[in-house]
Coordinates of C-alpha atoms in Angstrom, one line a residue:
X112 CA 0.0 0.0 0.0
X113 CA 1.5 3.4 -1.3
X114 CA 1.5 6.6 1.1
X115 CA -1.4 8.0 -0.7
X116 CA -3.2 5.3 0.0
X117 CA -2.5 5.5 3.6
X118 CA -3.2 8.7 3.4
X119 CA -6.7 7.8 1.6
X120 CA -7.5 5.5 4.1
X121 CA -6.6 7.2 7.3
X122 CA -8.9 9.9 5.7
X123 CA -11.8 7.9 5.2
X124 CA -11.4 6.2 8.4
X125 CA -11.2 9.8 10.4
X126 CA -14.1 11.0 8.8
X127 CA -16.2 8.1 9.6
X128 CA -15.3 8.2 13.1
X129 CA -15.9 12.0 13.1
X130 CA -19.4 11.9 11.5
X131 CA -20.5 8.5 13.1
X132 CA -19.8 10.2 16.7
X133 CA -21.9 12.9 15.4
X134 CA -24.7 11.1 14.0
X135 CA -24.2 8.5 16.8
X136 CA -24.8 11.3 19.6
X137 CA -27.4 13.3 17.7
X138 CA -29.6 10.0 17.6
X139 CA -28.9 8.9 21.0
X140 CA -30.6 12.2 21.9
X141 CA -32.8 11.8 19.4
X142 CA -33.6 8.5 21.4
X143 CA -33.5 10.1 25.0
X144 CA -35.9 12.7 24.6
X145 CA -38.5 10.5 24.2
X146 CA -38.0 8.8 27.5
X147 CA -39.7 12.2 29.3
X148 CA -41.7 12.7 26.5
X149 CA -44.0 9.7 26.6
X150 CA -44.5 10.4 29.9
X151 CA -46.1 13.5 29.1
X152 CA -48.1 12.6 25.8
X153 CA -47.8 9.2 25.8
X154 CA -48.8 6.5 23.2
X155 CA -51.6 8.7 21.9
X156 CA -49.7 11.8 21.4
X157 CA -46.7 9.3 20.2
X158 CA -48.7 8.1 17.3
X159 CA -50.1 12.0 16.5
X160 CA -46.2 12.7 16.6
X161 CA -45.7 10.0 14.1
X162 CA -48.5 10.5 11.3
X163 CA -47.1 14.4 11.4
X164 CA -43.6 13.3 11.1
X165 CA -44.3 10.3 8.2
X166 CA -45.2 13.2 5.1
X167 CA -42.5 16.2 6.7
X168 CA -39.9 13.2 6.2
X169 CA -40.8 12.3 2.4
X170 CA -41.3 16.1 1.8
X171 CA -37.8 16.8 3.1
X172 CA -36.7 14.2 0.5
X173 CA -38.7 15.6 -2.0
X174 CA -37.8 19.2 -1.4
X175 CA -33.9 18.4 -1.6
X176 CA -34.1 15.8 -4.3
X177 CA -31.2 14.4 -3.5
X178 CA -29.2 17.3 -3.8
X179 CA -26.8 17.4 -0.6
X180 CA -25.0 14.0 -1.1
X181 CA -25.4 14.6 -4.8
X182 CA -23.2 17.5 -4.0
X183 CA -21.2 15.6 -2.2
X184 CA -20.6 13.1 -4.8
X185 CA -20.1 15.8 -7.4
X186 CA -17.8 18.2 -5.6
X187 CA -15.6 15.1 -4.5
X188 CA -15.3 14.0 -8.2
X189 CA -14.4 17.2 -9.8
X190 CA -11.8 17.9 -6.7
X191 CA -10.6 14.7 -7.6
X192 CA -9.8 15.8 -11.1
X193 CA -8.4 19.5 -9.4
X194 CA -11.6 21.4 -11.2
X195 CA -12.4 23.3 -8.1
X196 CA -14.2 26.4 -9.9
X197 CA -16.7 23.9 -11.4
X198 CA -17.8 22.3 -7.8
X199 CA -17.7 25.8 -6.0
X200 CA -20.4 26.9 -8.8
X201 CA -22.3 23.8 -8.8
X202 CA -22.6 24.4 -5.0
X203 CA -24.0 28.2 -5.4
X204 CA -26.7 27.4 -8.3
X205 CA -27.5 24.4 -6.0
X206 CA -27.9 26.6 -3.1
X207 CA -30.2 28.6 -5.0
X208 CA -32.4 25.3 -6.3
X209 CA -32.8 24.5 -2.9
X210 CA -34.3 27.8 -1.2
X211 CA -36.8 27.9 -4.5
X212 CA -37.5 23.9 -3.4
X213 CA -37.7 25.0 0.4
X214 CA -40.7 27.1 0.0
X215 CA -42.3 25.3 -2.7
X216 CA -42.3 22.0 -0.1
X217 CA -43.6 24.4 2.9
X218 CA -46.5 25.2 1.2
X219 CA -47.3 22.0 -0.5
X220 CA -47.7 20.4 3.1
X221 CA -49.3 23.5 4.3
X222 CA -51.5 23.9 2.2
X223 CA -52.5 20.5 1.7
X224 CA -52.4 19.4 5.3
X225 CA -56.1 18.4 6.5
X226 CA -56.1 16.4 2.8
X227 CA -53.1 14.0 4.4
X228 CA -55.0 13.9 7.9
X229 CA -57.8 12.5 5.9
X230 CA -55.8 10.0 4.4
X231 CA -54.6 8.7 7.8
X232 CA -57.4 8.8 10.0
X233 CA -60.3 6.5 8.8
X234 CA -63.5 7.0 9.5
X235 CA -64.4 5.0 12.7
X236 CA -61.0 5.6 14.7
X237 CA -61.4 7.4 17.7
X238 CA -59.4 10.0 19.7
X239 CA -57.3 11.7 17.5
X240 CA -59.0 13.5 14.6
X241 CA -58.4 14.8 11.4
X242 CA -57.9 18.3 12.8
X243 CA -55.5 17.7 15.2
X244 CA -53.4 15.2 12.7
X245 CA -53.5 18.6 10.2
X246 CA -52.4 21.0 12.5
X247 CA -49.2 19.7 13.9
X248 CA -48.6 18.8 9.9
X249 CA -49.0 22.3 9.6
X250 CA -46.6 23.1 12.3
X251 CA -43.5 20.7 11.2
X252 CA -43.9 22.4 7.8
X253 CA -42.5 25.2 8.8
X254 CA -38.9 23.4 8.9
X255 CA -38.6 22.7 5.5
X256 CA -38.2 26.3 4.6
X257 CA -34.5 26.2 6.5
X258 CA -33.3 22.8 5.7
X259 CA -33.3 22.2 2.4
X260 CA -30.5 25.0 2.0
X261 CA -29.1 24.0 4.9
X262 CA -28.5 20.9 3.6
X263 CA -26.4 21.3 0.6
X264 CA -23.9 23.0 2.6
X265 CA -23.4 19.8 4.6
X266 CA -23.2 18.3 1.3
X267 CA -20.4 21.1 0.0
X268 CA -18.5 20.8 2.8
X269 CA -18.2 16.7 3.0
X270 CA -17.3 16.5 -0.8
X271 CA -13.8 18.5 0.1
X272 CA -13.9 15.4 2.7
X273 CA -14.6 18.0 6.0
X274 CA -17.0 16.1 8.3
X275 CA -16.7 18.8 11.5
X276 CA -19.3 21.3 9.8
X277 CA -21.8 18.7 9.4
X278 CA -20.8 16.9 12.6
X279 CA -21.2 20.2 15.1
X280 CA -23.8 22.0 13.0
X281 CA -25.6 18.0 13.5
X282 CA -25.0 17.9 17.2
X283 CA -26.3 21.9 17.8
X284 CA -29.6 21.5 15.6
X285 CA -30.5 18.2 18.1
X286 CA -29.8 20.3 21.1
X287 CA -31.7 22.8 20.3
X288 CA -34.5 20.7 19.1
X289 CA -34.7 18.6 22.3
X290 CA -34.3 21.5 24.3
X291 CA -37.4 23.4 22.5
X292 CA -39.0 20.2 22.5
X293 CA -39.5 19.2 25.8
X294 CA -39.7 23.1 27.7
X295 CA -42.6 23.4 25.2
X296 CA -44.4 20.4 25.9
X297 CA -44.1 20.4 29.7
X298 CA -45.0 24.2 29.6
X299 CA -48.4 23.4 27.4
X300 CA -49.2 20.5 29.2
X301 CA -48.3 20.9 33.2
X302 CA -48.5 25.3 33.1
X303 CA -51.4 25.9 30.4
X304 CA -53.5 22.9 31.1
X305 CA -53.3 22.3 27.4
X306 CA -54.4 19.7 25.0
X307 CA -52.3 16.8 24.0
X308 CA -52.5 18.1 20.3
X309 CA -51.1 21.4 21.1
X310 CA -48.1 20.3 22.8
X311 CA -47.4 18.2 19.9
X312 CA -47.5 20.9 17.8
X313 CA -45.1 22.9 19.4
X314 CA -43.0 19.3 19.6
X315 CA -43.2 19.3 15.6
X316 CA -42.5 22.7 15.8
X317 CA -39.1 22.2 17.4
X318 CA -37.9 21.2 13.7
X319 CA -37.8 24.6 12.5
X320 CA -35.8 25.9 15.7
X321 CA -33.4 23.1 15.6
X322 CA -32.8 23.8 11.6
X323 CA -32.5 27.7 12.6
X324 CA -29.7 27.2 15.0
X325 CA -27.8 24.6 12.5
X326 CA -27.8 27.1 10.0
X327 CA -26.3 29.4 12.4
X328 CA -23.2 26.9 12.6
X329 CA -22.7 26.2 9.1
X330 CA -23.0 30.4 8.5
X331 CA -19.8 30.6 10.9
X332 CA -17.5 27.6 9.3
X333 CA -17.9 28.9 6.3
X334 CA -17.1 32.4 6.3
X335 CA -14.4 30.9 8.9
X336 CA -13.3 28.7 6.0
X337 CA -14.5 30.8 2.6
X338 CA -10.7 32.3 2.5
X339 CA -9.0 28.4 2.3
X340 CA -12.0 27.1 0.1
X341 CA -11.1 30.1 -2.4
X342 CA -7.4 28.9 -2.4
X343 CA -8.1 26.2 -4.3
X344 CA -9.9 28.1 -6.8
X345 CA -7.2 30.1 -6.9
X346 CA -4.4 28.3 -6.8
X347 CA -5.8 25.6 -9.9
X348 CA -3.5 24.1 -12.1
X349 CA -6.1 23.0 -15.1
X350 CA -8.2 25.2 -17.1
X351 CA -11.7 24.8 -15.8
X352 CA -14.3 22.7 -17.8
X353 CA -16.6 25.1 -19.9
X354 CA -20.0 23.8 -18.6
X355 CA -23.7 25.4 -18.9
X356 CA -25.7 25.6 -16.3
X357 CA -27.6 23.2 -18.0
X358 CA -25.1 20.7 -18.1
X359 CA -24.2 21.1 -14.6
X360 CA -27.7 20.0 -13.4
X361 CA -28.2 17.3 -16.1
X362 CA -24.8 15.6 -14.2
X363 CA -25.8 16.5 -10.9
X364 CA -29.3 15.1 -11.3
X365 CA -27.9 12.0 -12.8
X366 CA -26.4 11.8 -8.8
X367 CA -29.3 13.2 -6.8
X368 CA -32.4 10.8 -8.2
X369 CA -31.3 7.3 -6.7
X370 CA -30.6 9.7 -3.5
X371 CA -34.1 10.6 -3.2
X372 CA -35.1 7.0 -2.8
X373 CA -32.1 5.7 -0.6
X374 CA -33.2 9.0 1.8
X375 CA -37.2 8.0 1.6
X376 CA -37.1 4.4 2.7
X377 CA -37.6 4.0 6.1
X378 CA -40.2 7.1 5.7
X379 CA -42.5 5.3 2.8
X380 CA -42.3 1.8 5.1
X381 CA -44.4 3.9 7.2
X382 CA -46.5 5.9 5.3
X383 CA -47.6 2.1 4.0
X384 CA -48.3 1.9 8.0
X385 CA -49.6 4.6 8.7
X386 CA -52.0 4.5 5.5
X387 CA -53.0 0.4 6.3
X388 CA -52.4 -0.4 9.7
X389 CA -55.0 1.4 11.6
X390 CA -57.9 0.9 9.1
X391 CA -56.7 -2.8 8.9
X392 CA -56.7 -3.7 12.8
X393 CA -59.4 -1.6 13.3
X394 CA -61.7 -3.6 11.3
X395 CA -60.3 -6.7 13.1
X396 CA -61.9 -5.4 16.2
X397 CA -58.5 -4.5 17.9
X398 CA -58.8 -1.9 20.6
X399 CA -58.2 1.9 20.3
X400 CA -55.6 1.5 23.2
X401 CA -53.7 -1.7 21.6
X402 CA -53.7 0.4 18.4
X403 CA -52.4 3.4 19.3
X404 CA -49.7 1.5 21.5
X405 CA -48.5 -0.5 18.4
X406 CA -48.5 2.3 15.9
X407 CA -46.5 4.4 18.4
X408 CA -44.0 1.7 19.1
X409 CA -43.5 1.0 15.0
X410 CA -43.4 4.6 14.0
X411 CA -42.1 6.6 16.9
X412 CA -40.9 5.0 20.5
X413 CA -40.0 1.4 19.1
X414 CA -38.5 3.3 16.2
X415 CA -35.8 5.5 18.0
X416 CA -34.2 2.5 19.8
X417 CA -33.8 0.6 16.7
X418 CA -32.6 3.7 14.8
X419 CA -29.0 3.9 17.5
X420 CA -27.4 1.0 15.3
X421 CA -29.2 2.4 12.1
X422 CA -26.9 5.4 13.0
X423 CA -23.6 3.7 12.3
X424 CA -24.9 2.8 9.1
X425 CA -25.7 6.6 8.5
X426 CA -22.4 7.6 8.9
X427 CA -20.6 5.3 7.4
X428 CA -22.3 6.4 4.1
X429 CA -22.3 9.9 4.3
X430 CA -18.5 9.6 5.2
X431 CA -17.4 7.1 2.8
X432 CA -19.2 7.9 -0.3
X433 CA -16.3 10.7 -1.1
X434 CA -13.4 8.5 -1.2
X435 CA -15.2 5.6 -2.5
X436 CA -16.0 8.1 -5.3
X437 CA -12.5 9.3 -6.0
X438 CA -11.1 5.4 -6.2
X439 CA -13.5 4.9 -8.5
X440 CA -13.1 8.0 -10.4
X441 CA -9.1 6.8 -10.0
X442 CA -9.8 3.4 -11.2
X443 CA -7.8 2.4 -8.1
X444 CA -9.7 -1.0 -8.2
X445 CA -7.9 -2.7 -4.5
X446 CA -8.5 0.4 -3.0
X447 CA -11.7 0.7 -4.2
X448 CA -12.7 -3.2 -3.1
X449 CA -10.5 -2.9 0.4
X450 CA -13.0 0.5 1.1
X451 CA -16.5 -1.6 0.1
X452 CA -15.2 -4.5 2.1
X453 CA -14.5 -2.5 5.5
X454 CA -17.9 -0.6 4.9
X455 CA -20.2 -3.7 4.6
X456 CA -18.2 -5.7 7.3
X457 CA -17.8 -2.5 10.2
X458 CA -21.3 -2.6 9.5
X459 CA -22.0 -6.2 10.2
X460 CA -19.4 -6.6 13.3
X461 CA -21.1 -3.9 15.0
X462 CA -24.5 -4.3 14.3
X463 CA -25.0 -7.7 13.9
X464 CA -24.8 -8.3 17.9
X465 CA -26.1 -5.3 18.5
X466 CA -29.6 -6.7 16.9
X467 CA -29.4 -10.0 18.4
X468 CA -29.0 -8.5 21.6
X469 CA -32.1 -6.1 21.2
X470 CA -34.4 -8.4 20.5
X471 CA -33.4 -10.8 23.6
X472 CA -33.6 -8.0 25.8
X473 CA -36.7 -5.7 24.5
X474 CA -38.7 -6.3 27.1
X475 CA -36.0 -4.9 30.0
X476 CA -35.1 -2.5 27.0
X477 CA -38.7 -0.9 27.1
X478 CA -39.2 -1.1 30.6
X479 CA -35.9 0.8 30.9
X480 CA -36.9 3.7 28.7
X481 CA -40.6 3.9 29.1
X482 CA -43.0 3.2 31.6
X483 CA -43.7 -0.7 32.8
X484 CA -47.4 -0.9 32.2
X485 CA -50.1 -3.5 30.9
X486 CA -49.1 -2.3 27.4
X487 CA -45.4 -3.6 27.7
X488 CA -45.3 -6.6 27.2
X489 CA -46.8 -6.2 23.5
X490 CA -44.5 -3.4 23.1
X491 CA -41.4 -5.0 24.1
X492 CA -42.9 -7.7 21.6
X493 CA -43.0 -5.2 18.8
X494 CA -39.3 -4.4 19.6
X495 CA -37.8 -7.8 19.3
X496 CA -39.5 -8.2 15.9
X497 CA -38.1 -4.9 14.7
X498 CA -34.8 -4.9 16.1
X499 CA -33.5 -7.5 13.3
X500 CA -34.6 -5.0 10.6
X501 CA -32.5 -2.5 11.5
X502 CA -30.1 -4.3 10.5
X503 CA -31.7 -4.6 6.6
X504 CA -32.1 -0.8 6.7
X505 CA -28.3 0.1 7.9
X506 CA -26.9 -2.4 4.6
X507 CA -29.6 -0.6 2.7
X508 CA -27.9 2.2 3.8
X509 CA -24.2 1.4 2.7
X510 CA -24.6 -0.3 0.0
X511 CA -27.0 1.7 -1.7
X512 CA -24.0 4.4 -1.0
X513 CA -21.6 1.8 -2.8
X514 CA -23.7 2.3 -5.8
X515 CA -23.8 5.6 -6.2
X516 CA -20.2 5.8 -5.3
X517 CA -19.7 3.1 -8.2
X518 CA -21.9 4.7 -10.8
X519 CA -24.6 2.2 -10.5
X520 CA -27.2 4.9 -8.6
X521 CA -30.1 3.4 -10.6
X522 CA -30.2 0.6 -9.4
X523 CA -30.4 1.9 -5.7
X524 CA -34.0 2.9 -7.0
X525 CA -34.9 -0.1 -9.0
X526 CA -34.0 -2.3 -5.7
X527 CA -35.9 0.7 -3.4
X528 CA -39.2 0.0 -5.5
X529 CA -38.5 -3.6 -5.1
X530 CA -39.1 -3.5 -1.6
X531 CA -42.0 -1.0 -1.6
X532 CA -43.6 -3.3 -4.0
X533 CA -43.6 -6.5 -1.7
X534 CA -44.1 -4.2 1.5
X535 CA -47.6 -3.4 -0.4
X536 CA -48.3 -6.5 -1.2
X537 CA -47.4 -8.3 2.0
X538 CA -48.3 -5.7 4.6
X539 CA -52.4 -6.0 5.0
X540 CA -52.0 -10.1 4.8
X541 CA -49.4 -9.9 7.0
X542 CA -51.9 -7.6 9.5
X543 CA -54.7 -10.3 9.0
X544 CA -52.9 -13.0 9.9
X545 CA -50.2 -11.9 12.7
X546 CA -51.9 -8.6 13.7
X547 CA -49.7 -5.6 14.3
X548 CA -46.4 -8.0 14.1
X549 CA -47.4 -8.7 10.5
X550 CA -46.3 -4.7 9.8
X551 CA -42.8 -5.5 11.0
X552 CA -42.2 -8.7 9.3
X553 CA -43.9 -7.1 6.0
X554 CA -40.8 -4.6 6.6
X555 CA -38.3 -7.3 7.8
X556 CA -39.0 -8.8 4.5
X557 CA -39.1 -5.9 2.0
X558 CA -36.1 -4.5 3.4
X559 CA -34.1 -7.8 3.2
X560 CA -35.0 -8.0 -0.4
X561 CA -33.6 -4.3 -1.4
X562 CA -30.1 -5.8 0.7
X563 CA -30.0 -8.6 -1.6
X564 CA -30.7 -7.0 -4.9
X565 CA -28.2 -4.4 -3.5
X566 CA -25.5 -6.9 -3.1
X567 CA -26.1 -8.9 -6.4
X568 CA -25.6 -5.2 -8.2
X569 CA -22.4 -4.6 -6.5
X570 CA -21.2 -7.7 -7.3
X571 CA -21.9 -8.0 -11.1
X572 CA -21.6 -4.6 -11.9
X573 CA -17.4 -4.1 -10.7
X574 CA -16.7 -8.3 -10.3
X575 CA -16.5 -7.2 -6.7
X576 CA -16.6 -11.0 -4.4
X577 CA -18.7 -11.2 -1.6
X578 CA -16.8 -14.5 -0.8
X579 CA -14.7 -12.5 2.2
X580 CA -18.0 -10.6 3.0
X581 CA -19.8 -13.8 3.7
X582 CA -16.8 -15.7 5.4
X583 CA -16.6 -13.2 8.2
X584 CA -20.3 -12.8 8.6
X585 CA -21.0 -16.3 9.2
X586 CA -17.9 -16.0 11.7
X587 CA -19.7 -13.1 13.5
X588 CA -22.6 -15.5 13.6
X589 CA -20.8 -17.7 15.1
X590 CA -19.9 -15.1 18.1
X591 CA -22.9 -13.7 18.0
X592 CA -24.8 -16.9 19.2
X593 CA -22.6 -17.7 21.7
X594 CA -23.3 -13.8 23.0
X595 CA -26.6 -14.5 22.7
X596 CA -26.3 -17.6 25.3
X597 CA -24.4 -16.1 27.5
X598 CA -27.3 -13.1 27.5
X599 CA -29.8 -15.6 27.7
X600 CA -28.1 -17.4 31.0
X601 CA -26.9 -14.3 32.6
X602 CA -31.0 -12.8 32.3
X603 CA -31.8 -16.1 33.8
X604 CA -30.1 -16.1 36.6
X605 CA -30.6 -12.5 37.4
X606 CA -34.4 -12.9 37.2
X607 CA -33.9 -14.8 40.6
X608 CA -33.6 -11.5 42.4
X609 CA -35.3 -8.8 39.9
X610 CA -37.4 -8.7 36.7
X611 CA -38.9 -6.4 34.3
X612 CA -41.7 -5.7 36.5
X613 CA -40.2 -4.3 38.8
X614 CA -39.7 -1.3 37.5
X615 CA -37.0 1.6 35.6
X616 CA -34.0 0.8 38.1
X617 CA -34.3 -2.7 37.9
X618 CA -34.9 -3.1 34.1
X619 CA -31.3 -0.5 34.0
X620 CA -29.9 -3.2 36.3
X621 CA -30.7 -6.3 34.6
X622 CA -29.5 -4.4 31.2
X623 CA -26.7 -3.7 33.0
X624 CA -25.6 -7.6 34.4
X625 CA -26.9 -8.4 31.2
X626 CA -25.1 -6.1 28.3
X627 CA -21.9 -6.3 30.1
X628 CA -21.9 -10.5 29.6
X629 CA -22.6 -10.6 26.3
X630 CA -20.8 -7.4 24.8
X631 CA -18.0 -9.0 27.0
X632 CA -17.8 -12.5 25.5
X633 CA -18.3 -11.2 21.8
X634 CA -15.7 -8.5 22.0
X635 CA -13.0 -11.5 23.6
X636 CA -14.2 -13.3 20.6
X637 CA -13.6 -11.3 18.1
X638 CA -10.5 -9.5 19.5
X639 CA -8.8 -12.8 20.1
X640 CA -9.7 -14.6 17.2
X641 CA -8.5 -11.0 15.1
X642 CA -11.7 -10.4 13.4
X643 CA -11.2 -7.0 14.8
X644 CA -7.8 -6.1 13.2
X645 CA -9.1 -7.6 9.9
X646 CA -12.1 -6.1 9.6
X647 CA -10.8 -2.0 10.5
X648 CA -7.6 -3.0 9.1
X649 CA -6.0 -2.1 11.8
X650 CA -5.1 -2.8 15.8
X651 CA -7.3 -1.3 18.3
X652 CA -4.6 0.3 20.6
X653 CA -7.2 0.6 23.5
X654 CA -8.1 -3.1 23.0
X655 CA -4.2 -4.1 23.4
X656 CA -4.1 -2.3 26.9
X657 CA -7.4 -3.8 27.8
X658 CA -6.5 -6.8 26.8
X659 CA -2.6 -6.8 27.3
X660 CA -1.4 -7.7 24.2

C-alpha cells in the first residue's frame, strides 16, 4: 500500500469516526428525549407525533431531491480531477435550487395538510382526529423552509472530505430541538392545562428551531473557512471545464435521483403503516388502546431505539461515499474493493450483535426507557421483531452508497421500489394474519430484499466478491450466538432476584448484568480470534491495553 493510499485510508477512516460520533450522539438524543416525552403525551400523542412526522420526512426528501450528497458526490469528483471552480459553482446554483425547493415544499404540506389527515385517519378511529393530525402537519412544515438549503452546505462541505461542519452543526440542531421540544411540551401540558395536540405541535415545531440554529453553525464555518475554500480556486492548475448551467444539473441530477429513494425508505415503510395499519386492525376489532400502543411503538418510540445502530450505518455512508468516489473515479480498483469490504463488514461486526441482543432483551429495554405498564409486554414484543430489521435498513444504507459511489445509482432505485412493492403486497396479509407484528415482518421482508438486490448489483456490476463478506459474517454469527447464550443465561439467573416488572432501576440493572456479559464474550471473541484487526484494518490500541497484548 503506497503513502497515498494510507493517506486515503486514514482519511476515510477519520471521517467516519468523526461523522459516526456525530450522528451516533445526535440519535442517542434523538432517542432520549422521548423517555420524558411519553411520559407527558404518551402512546396517543406518540402516534399523533408519528403521522405528522411520516409526510414532513418524504417532503424533506422531495424538497432536496437528493441534492446534498449529490453534491457531495459531485464536488468530491471534480476535486478529484483538481476542477475546483466547477464544484464551488455547482454548490451556489444548487444553493439557490434549494431555497426555491424550500418554500415550494412548505406550502405543498401546508396547504395540503387536512387532505393527508384525511388520508390517515379513517372514518371509525377514535381520539385523534383529522384536525388535530393537520395541525401539527401544519406546524412541522414550517422546517422545510431552513433545511433544504441548509443541507447542501453539509453536502459542500463533505465533498472537500470536512466532516466537522456537518458533525457540530448535526449535534447543535438536536440540542436545540430537544431542548425546545421538551420546555414546550411540559410548559403546554403541566403550566397551560393544554391539549395533547397542542403540545405536539409545538414538539413538531421544534424542527424549524433546531434547523435555525444549525444554519447558524454552518454560516460561521464557512465564512471561517471561505478564504481556504477560495485557495483552491485560486491556486488551480487546469483550465476549468466550460459547462452550462444546464449541463451542470443534467450531471448533478444524474447523482441526486437514486438519493431521493435511498433517503425516503424507512419514511415510505411507514407511510404504507400509517395509510393500512390502523384501518386494517381496526376492522379486526383490535382496541383503540392496543392500536395506538403499536402504531406508536413502529413509527415513533420502538422506532428510536432501533434507529441507534441504524446510526452507524448513517455515517458510514455519508463519510465514505467521497473517497469511495474518488477510487472509482481513479480506477484504483484494490482500493476501491478494500474500502467496500471494510464498509459492509464494520457494518455487520457492530450491528449484527447489537440486533441480536435487542431483541433478547426488548422487554427490560422498554421497561428501561418507558414506563412498565399493561401495554409492555406487546411493546417489548413489537421491539424484538423490529430490532433484526435494523439491521436490513443500515446495509440498505451502505450499499446503496456503494452504488452511487460506483456509478450504479439506478439501481439503488430499481431495488428501493422492489421492496415498496412486496411491502404493499405483504403488509395487510401480513396484519390479518399476525396482527400488528405482521407490519414489522412485511418490513423485515421488504427490506431484506432491497439488501440482496443491492448486493447482487455490487457484485456484477465491478466483479466485486462477496466470498470474504460472507466468510466473516457467518464467523460473527458464530460469536454472536454464543453472546446470545451467554445473555440468555446471565438474564436467567438475574431474574432470581429482579425482573422487568419491577420497575426503571431494575430493568437499568438487569441491562446492565446483562449487556456487560454478552458485549464482553463477543468483544473477547472477536479480539482474540482478530476479526477485529481484519475487519478495521488495523489494531485497536485501547483493546491491546485492555487486553494486554
Amino acid at each position: 500500500m503506497n503513502k497515498g493510499e494510507i493517506m486515503n485510508k486514514n482519511t476515510m477512516i477519520r471521517g467516519t469516526i468523526l461523522l459516526t460520533s456525530a450522528t451516533f450522539f445526535s440519535k442517542f438524543l434523538g432517542m432520549i428525549y422521548t423517555i420524558p416525552f411519553e411520559s407527558l403525551v404518551g402512546a396517543t400523542g406518540g402516534k399523533l407525533y408519528g403521522l405528522a412526522y411520516g409526510p414532513y420526512t418524504i417532503f424533506i426528501s422531495l424538497s432536496t431531491i437528493g441534492i446534498p450528497l449529490a453534491v457531495s458526490k459531485f464536488v468530491a469528483k471534480y476535486n478529484s480531477l483538481g476542477d475546483y471552480q466547477t464544484s464551488h459553482r455547482m454548490y451556489k446554483l444548487a444553493l439557490r435550487l434549494m431555497m426555491v425547493t424550500g418554500v415550494l415544499s412548505f406550502l405543498a404540506l401546508f396547504i395540503g395538510a387536512k387532505w393527508l389527515a384525511g388520508i390517515y385517519i379513517p372514518d371509525n378511529s377514535e381520539g385523534i382526529t383529522v384536525e388535530d393530525v393537520a395541525m401539527v402537519i401544519r406546524m412541522v412544515s414550517f422546517a422545510l423552509i431552513i433545511i433544504p438549503p441548509m443541507s447542501i452546505t453539509r453536502g459542500f462541505f463533505q465533498g472537500h472530505q470536512s466532516m466537522g461542519p456537518t458533525a457540530i452543526s448535526q449535534v447543535i440542531e438536536q440540542i436545540v430541538r430537544i431542548s425546545f421540544l421538551l420546555i414546550s411540551v411540559y410548559i403546554v401540558i403541566n403550566v397551560f392545562k393544554g391539549s395533547i395536540t397542542t403540545a405536539v405541535g409545538f414538539a413538531t415545531f421544534s424542527a424549524f428551531i433546531g434547523a435555525a440554529a444549525s444554519a447558524v453553525v454552518l454560516v460561521w464555518y464557512w465564512r471561517k473557512r471561505q478564504r481556504h475554500l477560495n485557495k483552491y480556486i485560486d491556486n488551480q492548475s487546469i483550465v476549468s471545464v466550460p459547462m452550462t448551467n444546464q449541463e451542470l444539473f443534467k450531471e448533478l441530477l444524474s447523482y441526486a435521483g437514486p438519493f431521493v429513494f435511498v433517503g425516503l425508505a424507512i419514511p415510505l415503510y411507514q407511510q404504507i403503516d400509517a395509510i393500512t395499519f390502523m384501518r386494517t386492525l381496526a376492522n379486526l376489532d383490535y382496541s383503540q388502546a392496543v392500536i395506538d400502543n403499536s402504531f406508536s411503538t413502529i413509527n415513533l418510540y420502538g422506532h428510536k431505539l432501533i434507529m441507534i445502530p441504524i446510526t452507524l450505518a448513517t455515517g458510514m455512508s455519508l463519510s465514505a461515499l467521497p473517497t469511495l468516489t474518488k477510487s472509482y473515479v481513479d480506477r484504483n480498483r484494490d482500493l476501491l474493493f478494500r474500502q467496500i469490504n471494510q464498509s459492509l463488514q464494520i457494518i455487520m461486526l457492530l450491528i449484527l450483535p447489537a440486533v441480536i441482543g435487542m431483541s433478547l432483551l426488548s422487554t427490560e429495554i422498554w421497561g428501561a426507557f418507558y414506563s412498565v405498564n399493561e401495554y409492555t409486554p406487546l411493546n417489548a414484543d413489537l421491539l424484538s421483531w423490529y430490532a433484526p430489521v435494523a439491521l436490513f435498513f443500515a446495509l440498505f444504507t451502505v450499499s446503496s452508497s456503494i452504488l452511487q459511489g460506483i456509478n450504479q445509482q439506478r439501481f439503488a432505485i430499481y431495488s428501493l421500489v422492489l421492496g415498496l412493492v412486496l411491502k404493499s403486497i405483504l403488509n395487510v396479509p401480513l396484519l390479518n394474519w399476525l396482527g400488528p407484528t405482521g407490519a414489522v415482518v412485511a418490513t423485515g421482508l421488504a427490506s431484506f430484499a432491497t439488501v440482496a438486490a443491492n448486493l447482487w448489483c455490487i457484485k456484477t456490476a465491478i466483479n466485486f466478491s462477496l466470498k470474504q463478506l460472507f466468510k466473516r459474517t457467518l464467523l460473527m454469527s458464530i460469536f454472536s450466538g454464543l453472546m446470545a447464550i451467554a445473555v440468555i443465561v446471565m438474564k436467567y439467573i438475574v431474574n432470581f432476584f429482579v425482573t422487568y416488572q419491577d420497575g426503571r432501576l431494575a430493568n437499568i440493572f438487569i441491562l446492565l448484568i446483562t449487556v456487560t456479559a454478552g458485549a464482553g464474550v463477543y468483544l473477547l471473541l472477536s479480539y482474540h480470534s482478530t476479526l477485529i484487526e481484519r475487519v478495521v484494518g488495523s489494531r485497536i490500541r485501547f483493546l491491546d491495553r485492555i487486553f494486554n497484548r
